[in-house]
CSV table of C-alpha atoms in Angstrom, one decimal:
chain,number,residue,atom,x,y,z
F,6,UNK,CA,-99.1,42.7,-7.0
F,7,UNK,CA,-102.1,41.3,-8.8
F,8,UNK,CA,-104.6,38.5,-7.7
F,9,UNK,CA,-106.4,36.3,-10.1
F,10,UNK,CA,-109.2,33.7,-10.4
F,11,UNK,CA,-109.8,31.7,-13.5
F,12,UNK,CA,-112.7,29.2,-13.5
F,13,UNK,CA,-111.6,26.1,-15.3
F,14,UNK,CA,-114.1,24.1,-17.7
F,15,UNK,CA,-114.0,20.7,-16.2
F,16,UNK,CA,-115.8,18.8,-19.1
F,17,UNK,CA,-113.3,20.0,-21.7
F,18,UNK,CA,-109.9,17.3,-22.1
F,19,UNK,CA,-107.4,20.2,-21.4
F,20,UNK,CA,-108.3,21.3,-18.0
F,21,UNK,CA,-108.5,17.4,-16.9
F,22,UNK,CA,-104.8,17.0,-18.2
F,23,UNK,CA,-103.7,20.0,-16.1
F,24,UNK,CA,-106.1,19.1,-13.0
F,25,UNK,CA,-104.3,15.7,-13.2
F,26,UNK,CA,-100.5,17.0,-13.3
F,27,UNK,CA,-99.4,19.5,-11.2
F,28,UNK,CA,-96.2,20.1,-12.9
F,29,UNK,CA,-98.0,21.1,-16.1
F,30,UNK,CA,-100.4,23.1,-14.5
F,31,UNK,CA,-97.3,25.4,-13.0
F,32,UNK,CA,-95.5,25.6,-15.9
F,33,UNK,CA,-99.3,27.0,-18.0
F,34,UNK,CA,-99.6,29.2,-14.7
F,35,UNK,CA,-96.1,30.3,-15.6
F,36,UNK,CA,-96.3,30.9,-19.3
F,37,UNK,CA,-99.0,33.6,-17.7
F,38,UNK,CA,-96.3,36.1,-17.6
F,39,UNK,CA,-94.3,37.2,-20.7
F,40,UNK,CA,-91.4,39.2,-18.7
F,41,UNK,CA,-91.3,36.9,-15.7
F,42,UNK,CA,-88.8,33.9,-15.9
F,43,UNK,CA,-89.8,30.6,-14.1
F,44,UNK,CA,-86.4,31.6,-12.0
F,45,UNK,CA,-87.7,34.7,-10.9
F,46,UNK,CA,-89.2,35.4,-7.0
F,47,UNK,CA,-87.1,34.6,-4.0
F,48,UNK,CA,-88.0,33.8,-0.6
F,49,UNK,CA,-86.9,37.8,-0.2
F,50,UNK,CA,-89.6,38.8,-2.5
F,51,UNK,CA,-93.0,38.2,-4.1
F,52,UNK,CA,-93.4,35.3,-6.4
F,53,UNK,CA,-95.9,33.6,-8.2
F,54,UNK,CA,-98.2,31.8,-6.0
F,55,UNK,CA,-101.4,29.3,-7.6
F,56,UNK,CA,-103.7,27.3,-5.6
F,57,UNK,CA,-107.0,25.4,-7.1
F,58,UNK,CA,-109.7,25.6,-5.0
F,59,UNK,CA,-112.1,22.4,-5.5
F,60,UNK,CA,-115.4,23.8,-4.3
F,61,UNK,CA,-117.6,21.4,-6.4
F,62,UNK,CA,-117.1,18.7,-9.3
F,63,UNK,CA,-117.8,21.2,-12.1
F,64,UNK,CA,-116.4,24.5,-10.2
F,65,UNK,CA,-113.0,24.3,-9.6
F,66,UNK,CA,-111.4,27.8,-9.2
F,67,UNK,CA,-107.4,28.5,-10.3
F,68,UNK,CA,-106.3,31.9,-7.8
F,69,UNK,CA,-102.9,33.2,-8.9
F,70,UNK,CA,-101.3,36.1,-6.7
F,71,UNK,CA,-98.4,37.6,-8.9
F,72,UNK,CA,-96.4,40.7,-9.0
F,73,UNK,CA,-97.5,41.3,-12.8
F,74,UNK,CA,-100.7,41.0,-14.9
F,75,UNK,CA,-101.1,37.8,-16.2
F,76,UNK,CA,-102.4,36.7,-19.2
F,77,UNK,CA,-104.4,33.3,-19.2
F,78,UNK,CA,-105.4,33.7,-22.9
F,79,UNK,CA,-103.6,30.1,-23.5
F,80,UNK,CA,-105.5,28.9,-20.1
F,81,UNK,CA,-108.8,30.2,-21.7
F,82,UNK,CA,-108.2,27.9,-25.3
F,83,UNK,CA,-107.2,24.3,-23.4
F,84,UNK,CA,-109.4,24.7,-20.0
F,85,UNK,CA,-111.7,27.2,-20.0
F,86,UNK,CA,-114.9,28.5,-22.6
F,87,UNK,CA,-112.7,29.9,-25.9
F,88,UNK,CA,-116.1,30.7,-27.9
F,89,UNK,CA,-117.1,33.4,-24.2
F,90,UNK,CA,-113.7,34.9,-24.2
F,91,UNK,CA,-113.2,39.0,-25.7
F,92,UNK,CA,-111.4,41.8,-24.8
F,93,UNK,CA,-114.3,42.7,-22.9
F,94,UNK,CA,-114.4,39.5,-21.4
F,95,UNK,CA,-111.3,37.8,-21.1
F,96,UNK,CA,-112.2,34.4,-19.2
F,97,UNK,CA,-110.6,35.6,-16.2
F,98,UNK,CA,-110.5,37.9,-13.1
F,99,UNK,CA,-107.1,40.0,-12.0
F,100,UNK,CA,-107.6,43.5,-9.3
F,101,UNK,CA,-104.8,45.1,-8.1
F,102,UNK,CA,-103.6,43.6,-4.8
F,103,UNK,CA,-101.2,45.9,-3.5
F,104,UNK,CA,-104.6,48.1,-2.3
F,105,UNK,CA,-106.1,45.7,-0.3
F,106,UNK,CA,-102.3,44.7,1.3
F,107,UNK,CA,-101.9,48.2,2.0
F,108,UNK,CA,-104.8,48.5,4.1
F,109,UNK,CA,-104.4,45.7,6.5
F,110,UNK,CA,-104.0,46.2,10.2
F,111,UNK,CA,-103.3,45.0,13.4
F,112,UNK,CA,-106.4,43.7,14.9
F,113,UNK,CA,-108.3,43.0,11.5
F,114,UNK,CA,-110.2,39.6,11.2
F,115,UNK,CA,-110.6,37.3,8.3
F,116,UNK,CA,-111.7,34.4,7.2
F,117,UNK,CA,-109.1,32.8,5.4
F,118,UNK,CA,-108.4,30.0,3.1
F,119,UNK,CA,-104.6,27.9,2.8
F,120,UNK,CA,-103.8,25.2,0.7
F,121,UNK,CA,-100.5,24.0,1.7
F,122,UNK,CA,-98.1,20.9,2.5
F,123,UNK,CA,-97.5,20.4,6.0
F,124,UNK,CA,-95.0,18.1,6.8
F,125,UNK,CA,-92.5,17.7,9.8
F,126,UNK,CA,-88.6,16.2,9.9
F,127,UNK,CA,-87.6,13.2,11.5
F,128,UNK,CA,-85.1,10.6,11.3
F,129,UNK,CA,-85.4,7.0,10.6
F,130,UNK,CA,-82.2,5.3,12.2
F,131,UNK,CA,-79.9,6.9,14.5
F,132,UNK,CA,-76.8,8.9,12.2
F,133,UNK,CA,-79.6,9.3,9.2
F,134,UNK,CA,-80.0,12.7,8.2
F,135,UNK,CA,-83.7,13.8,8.3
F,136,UNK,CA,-86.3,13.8,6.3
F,137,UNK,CA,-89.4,15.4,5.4
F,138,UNK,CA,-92.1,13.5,6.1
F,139,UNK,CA,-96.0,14.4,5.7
F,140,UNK,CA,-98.2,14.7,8.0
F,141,UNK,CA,-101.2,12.3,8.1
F,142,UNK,CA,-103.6,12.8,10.7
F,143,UNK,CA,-106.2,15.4,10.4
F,144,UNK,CA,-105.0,16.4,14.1
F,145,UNK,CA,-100.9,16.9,13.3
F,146,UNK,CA,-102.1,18.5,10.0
F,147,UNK,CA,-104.3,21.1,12.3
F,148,UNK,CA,-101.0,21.3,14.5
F,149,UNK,CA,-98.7,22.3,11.7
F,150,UNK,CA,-101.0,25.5,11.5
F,151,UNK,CA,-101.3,26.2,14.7
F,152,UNK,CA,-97.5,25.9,15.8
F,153,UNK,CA,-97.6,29.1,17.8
F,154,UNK,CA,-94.1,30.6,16.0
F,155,UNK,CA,-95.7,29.2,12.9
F,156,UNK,CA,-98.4,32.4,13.0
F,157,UNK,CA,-95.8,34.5,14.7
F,158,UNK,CA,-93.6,34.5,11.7
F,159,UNK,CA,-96.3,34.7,9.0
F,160,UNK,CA,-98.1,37.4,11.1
F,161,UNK,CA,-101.2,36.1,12.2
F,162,UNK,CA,-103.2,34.6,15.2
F,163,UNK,CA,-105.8,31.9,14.7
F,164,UNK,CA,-108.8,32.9,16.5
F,165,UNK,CA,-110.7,30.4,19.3
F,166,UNK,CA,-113.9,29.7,19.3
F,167,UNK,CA,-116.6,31.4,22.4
F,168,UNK,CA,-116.6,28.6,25.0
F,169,UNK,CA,-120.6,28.5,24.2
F,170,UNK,CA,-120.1,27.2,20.7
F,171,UNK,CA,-117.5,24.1,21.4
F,172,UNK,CA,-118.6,20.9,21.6
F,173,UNK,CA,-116.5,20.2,24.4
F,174,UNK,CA,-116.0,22.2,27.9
F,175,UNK,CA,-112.2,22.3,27.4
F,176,UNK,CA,-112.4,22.4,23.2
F,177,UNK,CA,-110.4,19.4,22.7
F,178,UNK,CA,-110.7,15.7,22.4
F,179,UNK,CA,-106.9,14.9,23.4
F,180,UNK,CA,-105.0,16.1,26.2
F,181,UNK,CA,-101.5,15.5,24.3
F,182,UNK,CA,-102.4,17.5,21.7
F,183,UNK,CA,-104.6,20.8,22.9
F,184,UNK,CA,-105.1,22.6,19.8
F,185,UNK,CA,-107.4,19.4,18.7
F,186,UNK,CA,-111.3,19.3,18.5
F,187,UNK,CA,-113.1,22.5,18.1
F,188,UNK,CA,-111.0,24.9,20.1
F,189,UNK,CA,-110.6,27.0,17.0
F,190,UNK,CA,-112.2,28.0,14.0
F,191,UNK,CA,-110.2,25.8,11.9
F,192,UNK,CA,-111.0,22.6,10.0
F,193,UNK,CA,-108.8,20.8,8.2
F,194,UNK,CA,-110.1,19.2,4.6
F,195,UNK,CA,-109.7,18.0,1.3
F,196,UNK,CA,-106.5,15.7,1.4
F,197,UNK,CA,-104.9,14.8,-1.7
F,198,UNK,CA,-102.0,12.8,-2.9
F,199,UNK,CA,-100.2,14.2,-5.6
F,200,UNK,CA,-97.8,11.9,-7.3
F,201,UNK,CA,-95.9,12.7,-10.7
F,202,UNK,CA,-92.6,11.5,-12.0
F,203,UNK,CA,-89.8,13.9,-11.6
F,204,UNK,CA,-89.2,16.5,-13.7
F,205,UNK,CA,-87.3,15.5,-17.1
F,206,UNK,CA,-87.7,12.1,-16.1
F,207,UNK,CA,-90.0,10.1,-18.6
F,208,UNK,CA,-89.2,6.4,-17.5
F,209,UNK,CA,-92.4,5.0,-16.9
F,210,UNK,CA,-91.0,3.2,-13.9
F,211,UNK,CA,-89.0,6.1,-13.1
F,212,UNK,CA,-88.8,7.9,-9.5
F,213,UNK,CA,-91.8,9.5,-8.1
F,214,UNK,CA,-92.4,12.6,-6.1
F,215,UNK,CA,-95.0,12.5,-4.0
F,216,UNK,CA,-96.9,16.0,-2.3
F,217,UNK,CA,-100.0,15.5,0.7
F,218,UNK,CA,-101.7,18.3,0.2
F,219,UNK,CA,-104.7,19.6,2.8
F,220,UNK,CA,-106.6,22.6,2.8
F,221,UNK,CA,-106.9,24.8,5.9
F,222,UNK,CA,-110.4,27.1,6.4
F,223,UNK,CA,-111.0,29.2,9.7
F,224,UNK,CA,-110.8,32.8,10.7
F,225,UNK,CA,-107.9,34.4,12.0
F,226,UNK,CA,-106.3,38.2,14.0
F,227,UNK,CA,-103.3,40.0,11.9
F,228,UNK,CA,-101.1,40.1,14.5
F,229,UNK,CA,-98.2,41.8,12.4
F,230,UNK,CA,-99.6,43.3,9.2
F,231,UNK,CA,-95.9,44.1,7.6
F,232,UNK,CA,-95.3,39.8,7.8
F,233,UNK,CA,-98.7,39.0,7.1
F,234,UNK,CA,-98.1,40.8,3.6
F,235,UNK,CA,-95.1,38.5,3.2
F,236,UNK,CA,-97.2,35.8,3.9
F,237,UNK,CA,-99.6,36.8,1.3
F,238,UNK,CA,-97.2,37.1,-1.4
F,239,UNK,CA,-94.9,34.9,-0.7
F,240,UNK,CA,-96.6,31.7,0.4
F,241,UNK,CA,-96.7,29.4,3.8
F,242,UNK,CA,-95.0,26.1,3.8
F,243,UNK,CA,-93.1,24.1,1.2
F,244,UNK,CA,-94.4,23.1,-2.8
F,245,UNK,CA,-95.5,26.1,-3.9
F,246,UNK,CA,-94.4,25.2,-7.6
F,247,UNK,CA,-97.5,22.2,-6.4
F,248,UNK,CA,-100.3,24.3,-6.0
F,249,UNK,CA,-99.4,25.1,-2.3
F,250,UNK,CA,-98.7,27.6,0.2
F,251,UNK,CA,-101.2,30.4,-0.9
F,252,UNK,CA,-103.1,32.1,1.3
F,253,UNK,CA,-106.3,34.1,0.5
F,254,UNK,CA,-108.2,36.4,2.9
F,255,UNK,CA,-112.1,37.4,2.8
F,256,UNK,CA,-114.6,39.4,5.2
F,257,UNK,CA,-115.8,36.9,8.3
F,258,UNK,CA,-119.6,36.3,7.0
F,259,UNK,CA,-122.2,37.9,9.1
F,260,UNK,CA,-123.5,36.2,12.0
């Protein structure tokens, strides 16, 4: 398993096309890998996993976690700085992953990062099948995180915060829903609306698909370090071909 960060050149026409269509920016983060078919990785077994991480107008970051080496060469030309890029400096970043999945344990902390699409079923009329809806509310999107077999399954426990550094005596703001307010060290952030015609579809008035999209920062326990490597590889949540479901870990900063 590899994990890579690209830094995409925001002023150049390119990376505005593929920051503006998700579809286009998955099938460039697939051409990455000469061997590896857009088919390949099942829910059994790593995959290719991309998130864009928007930490200011001009740095936006691409993180890929893959089971081979990519090559962003192509990535480089359209959206990044051709005239910087050599074999000595390639335009992008890729370690080895597998050593730093090896080494987690039960008990570690992290701070973490999770771009992903929560949503919940329901069912409009009575004998409708259900459908997946989005969640809209900065609470139910903190909710979808914090379902407790939600972190059982992917192997992790969100931490809480001391009671001296809540705002609130009981951490919450709303008795229905305890796991609002600051409770935890999770915040919820960065909503966005993706919305694209379907694939193959070039009608201009042709159906849409439509992704909410939030991204998740906090610190959390590995509870289960074999399904937290799952998690890491394989992605939380649903549109993952969108930019969603991948996880990233880093020390908790000091103090």
């Amino acid at each position: 398993m590899h994990l890579t960060r690209f830094r995409l050149n925001t002023a150049r026409p390119g990376a505005r096309r593929l920051l503006a269509s998700p579809q286009s920016l998955h099938a460039a983060v697939m051409a990455s890998f000469p061997r590896l078919l857009p088919t390949d990785g099942t829910a059994q077994g790593p995959r290719v996993l991309w998130r864009l991480d928007h930490n200011a107008r001009a740095e936006v970051l691409l993180y890929i976690v893959s089971p081979d080496r990519p090559d962003l060469t192509h990535l480089v030309e359209q959206a990044g700085w051709p005239a910087a890029h050599s074999s000595e400096t390639p335009g992008w970043h890729t370690r080895p992953y597998a050593p730093f999945l090896d080494r987690l344990a039960q008990g570690d902390t992290f701070a973490f990062r999770l771009t992903a699409n929560p949503v919940h079923h329901i069912r409009r009329k009575d004998g409708e099948p259900t459908k997946a809806t989005a969640h809209l509310t900065p609470s139910h999107q903190m909710n979808w995180l914090l379902k407790p077999e939600r972190q059982e399954r992917a192997g992790f426990l969100i931490n809480e915060k001391p009671h001296d550094q809540r705002l609130l005596p009981a951490g919450c703001t709303d008795k229905q829903h305890p796991h609002d307010g600051d409770r935890y060290t999770l915040t919820v952030r960065d909503e966005r609306t993706l919305s694209f015609a379907k694939s193959r579809d070039t009608r201009p008035a042709g159906p849409k698909v439509k992704v909410v999209t939030v991204t998740y920062d906090g610190h959390l326990t590995v509870t289960d370090p074999h399904a937290l490597r799952r998690t890491l590889t394989q992605g939380i949540g649903r549109a993952k071909a969108y930019g969603c479901g991948l996880m990233t870990l880093a020390p908790v900063p000091a103090g």
